[in-house]
């Protein structure tokens, strides 16, 4: 089953599945996972990967009509290179700064390919959340 089919299968038990993010007590929260083989074109720098990955979650917060507050990221790879980690975090910090949010950290893990999972949180504006069902 592909991702779209999986979301359809879950929709009966998760009525808000399909929205860009969840809304809990006025807070919007979302998470994304990106893999080197499927989400980052060959030659993508770790700076760009950090910017792109965290930017995806920040974009989901904005799509819900919320103001982004903070983001975290998991950085997973076969080995850790100090320069690559530093560049990844710089990209994450810079994309957060672009929307007046804060990059507040994350986690490291060994993995068979470069993979990142990001989470962003934001606050609902006075206009309220923008959901797919209106």
PDB file of C-alpha atoms in Angstrom:
ATOM      1  CA  UNK A   1       0.000   0.000   0.000  1.00  0.00           C
ATOM      2  CA  UNK A   2       1.358   3.436  -0.848  1.00  0.00           C
ATOM      3  CA  UNK A   3       1.219   6.524   1.379  1.00  0.00           C
ATOM      4  CA  UNK A   4      -2.019   7.878  -0.114  1.00  0.00           C
ATOM      5  CA  UNK A   5      -3.781   4.513   0.312  1.00  0.00           C
ATOM      6  CA  UNK A   6      -2.499   4.260   3.889  1.00  0.00           C
ATOM      7  CA  UNK A   7      -3.964   7.682   4.703  1.00  0.00           C
ATOM      8  CA  UNK A   8      -7.317   6.627   3.249  1.00  0.00           C
ATOM      9  CA  UNK A   9      -7.255   3.445   5.358  1.00  0.00           C
ATOM     10  CA  UNK A  10      -6.584   5.456   8.516  1.00  0.00           C
ATOM     11  CA  UNK A  11      -9.165   8.152   7.766  1.00  0.00           C
ATOM     12  CA  UNK A  12     -12.049   6.269   9.411  1.00  0.00           C
ATOM     13  CA  UNK A  13     -10.262   6.194  12.765  1.00  0.00           C
ATOM     14  CA  UNK A  14      -8.455   9.521  12.377  1.00  0.00           C
ATOM     15  CA  UNK A  15     -11.001  12.044  11.130  1.00  0.00           C
ATOM     16  CA  UNK A  16      -8.396  14.778  10.629  1.00  0.00           C
ATOM     17  CA  UNK A  17      -5.953  12.583   8.692  1.00  0.00           C
ATOM     18  CA  UNK A  18      -5.120  14.393   5.492  1.00  0.00           C
ATOM     19  CA  UNK A  19      -4.785  17.839   7.031  1.00  0.00           C
ATOM     20  CA  UNK A  20      -1.269  19.250   6.876  1.00  0.00           C
ATOM     21  CA  UNK A  21      -0.990  19.206  10.665  1.00  0.00           C
ATOM     22  CA  UNK A  22      -2.901  18.432  13.846  1.00  0.00           C
ATOM     23  CA  UNK A  23      -4.475  21.071  16.063  1.00  0.00           C
ATOM     24  CA  UNK A  24      -4.416  20.459  19.817  1.00  0.00           C
ATOM     25  CA  UNK A  25      -5.677  23.169  22.176  1.00  0.00           C
ATOM     26  CA  UNK A  26      -4.743  25.976  19.792  1.00  0.00           C
ATOM     27  CA  UNK A  27      -1.333  24.511  18.978  1.00  0.00           C
ATOM     28  CA  UNK A  28      -0.539  23.184  15.508  1.00  0.00           C
ATOM     29  CA  UNK A  29       1.914  20.287  15.319  1.00  0.00           C
ATOM     30  CA  UNK A  30       3.242  18.456  12.287  1.00  0.00           C
ATOM     31  CA  UNK A  31       5.994  16.023  11.393  1.00  0.00           C
ATOM     32  CA  UNK A  32       7.706  15.015   8.159  1.00  0.00           C
ATOM     33  CA  UNK A  33      10.296  12.414   7.179  1.00  0.00           C
ATOM     34  CA  UNK A  34      12.633  12.723   4.208  1.00  0.00           C
ATOM     35  CA  UNK A  35      15.086  10.166   2.822  1.00  0.00           C
ATOM     36  CA  UNK A  36      18.201  10.722   0.757  1.00  0.00           C
ATOM     37  CA  UNK A  37      17.191   8.340  -2.054  1.00  0.00           C
ATOM     38  CA  UNK A  38      13.654   9.629  -2.542  1.00  0.00           C
ATOM     39  CA  UNK A  39      13.579  13.234  -1.336  1.00  0.00           C
ATOM     40  CA  UNK A  40      16.988  14.812  -1.922  1.00  0.00           C
ATOM     41  CA  UNK A  41      18.345  15.027  -5.486  1.00  0.00           C
ATOM     42  CA  UNK A  42      21.946  13.930  -6.008  1.00  0.00           C
ATOM     43  CA  UNK A  43      24.319  16.668  -4.916  1.00  0.00           C
ATOM     44  CA  UNK A  44      21.994  18.147  -2.291  1.00  0.00           C
ATOM     45  CA  UNK A  45      24.173  19.714   0.394  1.00  0.00           C
ATOM     46  CA  UNK A  46      23.474  19.082   4.053  1.00  0.00           C
ATOM     47  CA  UNK A  47      22.710  22.816   4.436  1.00  0.00           C
ATOM     48  CA  UNK A  48      20.018  22.535   1.754  1.00  0.00           C
ATOM     49  CA  UNK A  49      18.751  19.296   3.302  1.00  0.00           C
ATOM     50  CA  UNK A  50      18.355  21.003   6.688  1.00  0.00           C
ATOM     51  CA  UNK A  51      16.606  23.974   5.119  1.00  0.00           C
ATOM     52  CA  UNK A  52      14.345  21.776   2.970  1.00  0.00           C
ATOM     53  CA  UNK A  53      13.443  19.288   5.704  1.00  0.00           C
ATOM     54  CA  UNK A  54      12.610  21.814   8.411  1.00  0.00           C
ATOM     55  CA  UNK A  55      11.003  24.052   5.795  1.00  0.00           C
ATOM     56  CA  UNK A  56       8.588  21.249   4.895  1.00  0.00           C
ATOM     57  CA  UNK A  57       7.263  21.117   8.448  1.00  0.00           C
ATOM     58  CA  UNK A  58       7.167  24.904   8.794  1.00  0.00           C
ATOM     59  CA  UNK A  59       5.198  25.020   5.542  1.00  0.00           C
ATOM     60  CA  UNK A  60       2.638  22.586   6.967  1.00  0.00           C
ATOM     61  CA  UNK A  61       2.178  24.863   9.983  1.00  0.00           C
ATOM     62  CA  UNK A  62       1.609  27.846   7.677  1.00  0.00           C
ATOM     63  CA  UNK A  63      -0.829  25.833   5.532  1.00  0.00           C
ATOM     64  CA  UNK A  64      -2.985  25.427   8.639  1.00  0.00           C
ATOM     65  CA  UNK A  65      -3.114  29.203   9.068  1.00  0.00           C
ATOM     66  CA  UNK A  66      -0.821  29.146  12.091  1.00  0.00           C
ATOM     67  CA  UNK A  67       2.292  31.073  13.047  1.00  0.00           C
ATOM     68  CA  UNK A  68       5.342  28.832  13.417  1.00  0.00           C
ATOM     69  CA  UNK A  69       7.068  28.934  16.809  1.00  0.00           C
ATOM     70  CA  UNK A  70       9.684  26.175  16.833  1.00  0.00           C
ATOM     71  CA  UNK A  71      11.093  23.136  15.051  1.00  0.00           C
ATOM     72  CA  UNK A  72      13.240  20.112  15.842  1.00  0.00           C
ATOM     73  CA  UNK A  73      14.910  17.558  13.572  1.00  0.00           C
ATOM     74  CA  UNK A  74      16.249  14.027  13.738  1.00  0.00           C
ATOM     75  CA  UNK A  75      19.449  13.587  11.730  1.00  0.00           C
ATOM     76  CA  UNK A  76      20.172   9.963  10.856  1.00  0.00           C
ATOM     77  CA  UNK A  77      23.063   8.673   8.747  1.00  0.00           C
ATOM     78  CA  UNK A  78      25.546   5.819   8.466  1.00  0.00           C
ATOM     79  CA  UNK A  79      28.229   7.960  10.146  1.00  0.00           C
ATOM     80  CA  UNK A  80      28.412  11.480  11.538  1.00  0.00           C
ATOM     81  CA  UNK A  81      30.609  14.121   9.948  1.00  0.00           C
ATOM     82  CA  UNK A  82      31.015  17.298  12.025  1.00  0.00           C
ATOM     83  CA  UNK A  83      30.950  19.620   8.988  1.00  0.00           C
ATOM     84  CA  UNK A  84      27.850  17.973   7.506  1.00  0.00           C
ATOM     85  CA  UNK A  85      26.029  18.137  10.847  1.00  0.00           C
ATOM     86  CA  UNK A  86      26.994  21.786  11.257  1.00  0.00           C
ATOM     87  CA  UNK A  87      25.760  22.629   7.762  1.00  0.00           C
ATOM     88  CA  UNK A  88      22.480  20.740   8.305  1.00  0.00           C
ATOM     89  CA  UNK A  89      21.805  22.651  11.529  1.00  0.00           C
ATOM     90  CA  UNK A  90      22.716  25.953   9.833  1.00  0.00           C
ATOM     91  CA  UNK A  91      20.096  25.271   7.150  1.00  0.00           C
ATOM     92  CA  UNK A  92      17.522  24.378   9.800  1.00  0.00           C
ATOM     93  CA  UNK A  93      18.304  27.513  11.823  1.00  0.00           C
ATOM     94  CA  UNK A  94      18.182  29.765   8.754  1.00  0.00           C
ATOM     95  CA  UNK A  95      14.803  28.524   7.524  1.00  0.00           C
ATOM     96  CA  UNK A  96      13.386  28.966  11.034  1.00  0.00           C
ATOM     97  CA  UNK A  97      14.754  32.512  11.201  1.00  0.00           C
ATOM     98  CA  UNK A  98      13.080  33.266   7.851  1.00  0.00           C
ATOM     99  CA  UNK A  99       9.674  32.757   9.488  1.00  0.00           C
ATOM    100  CA  UNK A 100      10.532  34.094  12.971  1.00  0.00           C
ATOM    101  CA  UNK A 101      10.557  30.607  14.490  1.00  0.00           C
ATOM    102  CA  UNK A 102      13.287  28.974  16.534  1.00  0.00           C
ATOM    103  CA  UNK A 103      15.236  25.808  15.812  1.00  0.00           C
ATOM    104  CA  UNK A 104      15.423  24.180  19.235  1.00  0.00           C
ATOM    105  CA  UNK A 105      17.383  20.980  18.612  1.00  0.00           C
ATOM    106  CA  UNK A 106      16.641  17.385  17.848  1.00  0.00           C
ATOM    107  CA  UNK A 107      18.234  13.963  17.911  1.00  0.00           C
ATOM    108  CA  UNK A 108      20.893  11.865  16.177  1.00  0.00           C
ATOM    109  CA  UNK A 109      20.638   8.258  15.056  1.00  0.00           C
ATOM    110  CA  UNK A 110      22.658   5.808  12.995  1.00  0.00           C
ATOM    111  CA  UNK A 111      20.766   4.685   9.896  1.00  0.00           C
ATOM    112  CA  UNK A 112      21.483   2.944   6.589  1.00  0.00           C
ATOM    113  CA  UNK A 113      20.857   6.098   4.540  1.00  0.00           C
ATOM    114  CA  UNK A 114      20.680   9.798   5.308  1.00  0.00           C
ATOM    115  CA  UNK A 115      17.191  10.377   6.701  1.00  0.00           C
ATOM    116  CA  UNK A 116      15.699  13.265   8.590  1.00  0.00           C
ATOM    117  CA  UNK A 117      12.463  13.613  10.502  1.00  0.00           C
ATOM    118  CA  UNK A 118      11.287  17.063  11.478  1.00  0.00           C
ATOM    119  CA  UNK A 119       8.571  18.401  13.734  1.00  0.00           C
ATOM    120  CA  UNK A 120       7.275  21.956  13.860  1.00  0.00           C
ATOM    121  CA  UNK A 121       4.798  23.611  16.182  1.00  0.00           C
ATOM    122  CA  UNK A 122       2.884  26.828  15.845  1.00  0.00           C
ATOM    123  CA  UNK A 123       0.016  28.814  17.260  1.00  0.00           C
ATOM    124  CA  UNK A 124      -3.368  29.399  15.699  1.00  0.00           C
ATOM    125  CA  UNK A 125      -3.944  32.992  14.672  1.00  0.00           C
ATOM    126  CA  UNK A 126      -7.118  34.924  15.467  1.00  0.00           C
ATOM    127  CA  UNK A 127      -8.567  33.733  12.142  1.00  0.00           C
ATOM    128  CA  UNK A 128      -8.486  30.106  13.349  1.00  0.00           C
ATOM    129  CA  UNK A 129      -7.114  26.945  11.795  1.00  0.00           C
ATOM    130  CA  UNK A 130      -7.427  26.324   8.074  1.00  0.00           C
ATOM    131  CA  UNK A 131      -8.453  22.699   7.575  1.00  0.00           C
ATOM    132  CA  UNK A 132      -9.310  20.774   4.426  1.00  0.00           C
ATOM    133  CA  UNK A 133     -12.937  20.488   5.487  1.00  0.00           C
ATOM    134  CA  UNK A 134     -13.193  24.229   6.086  1.00  0.00           C
TER     135      UNK A 134
END
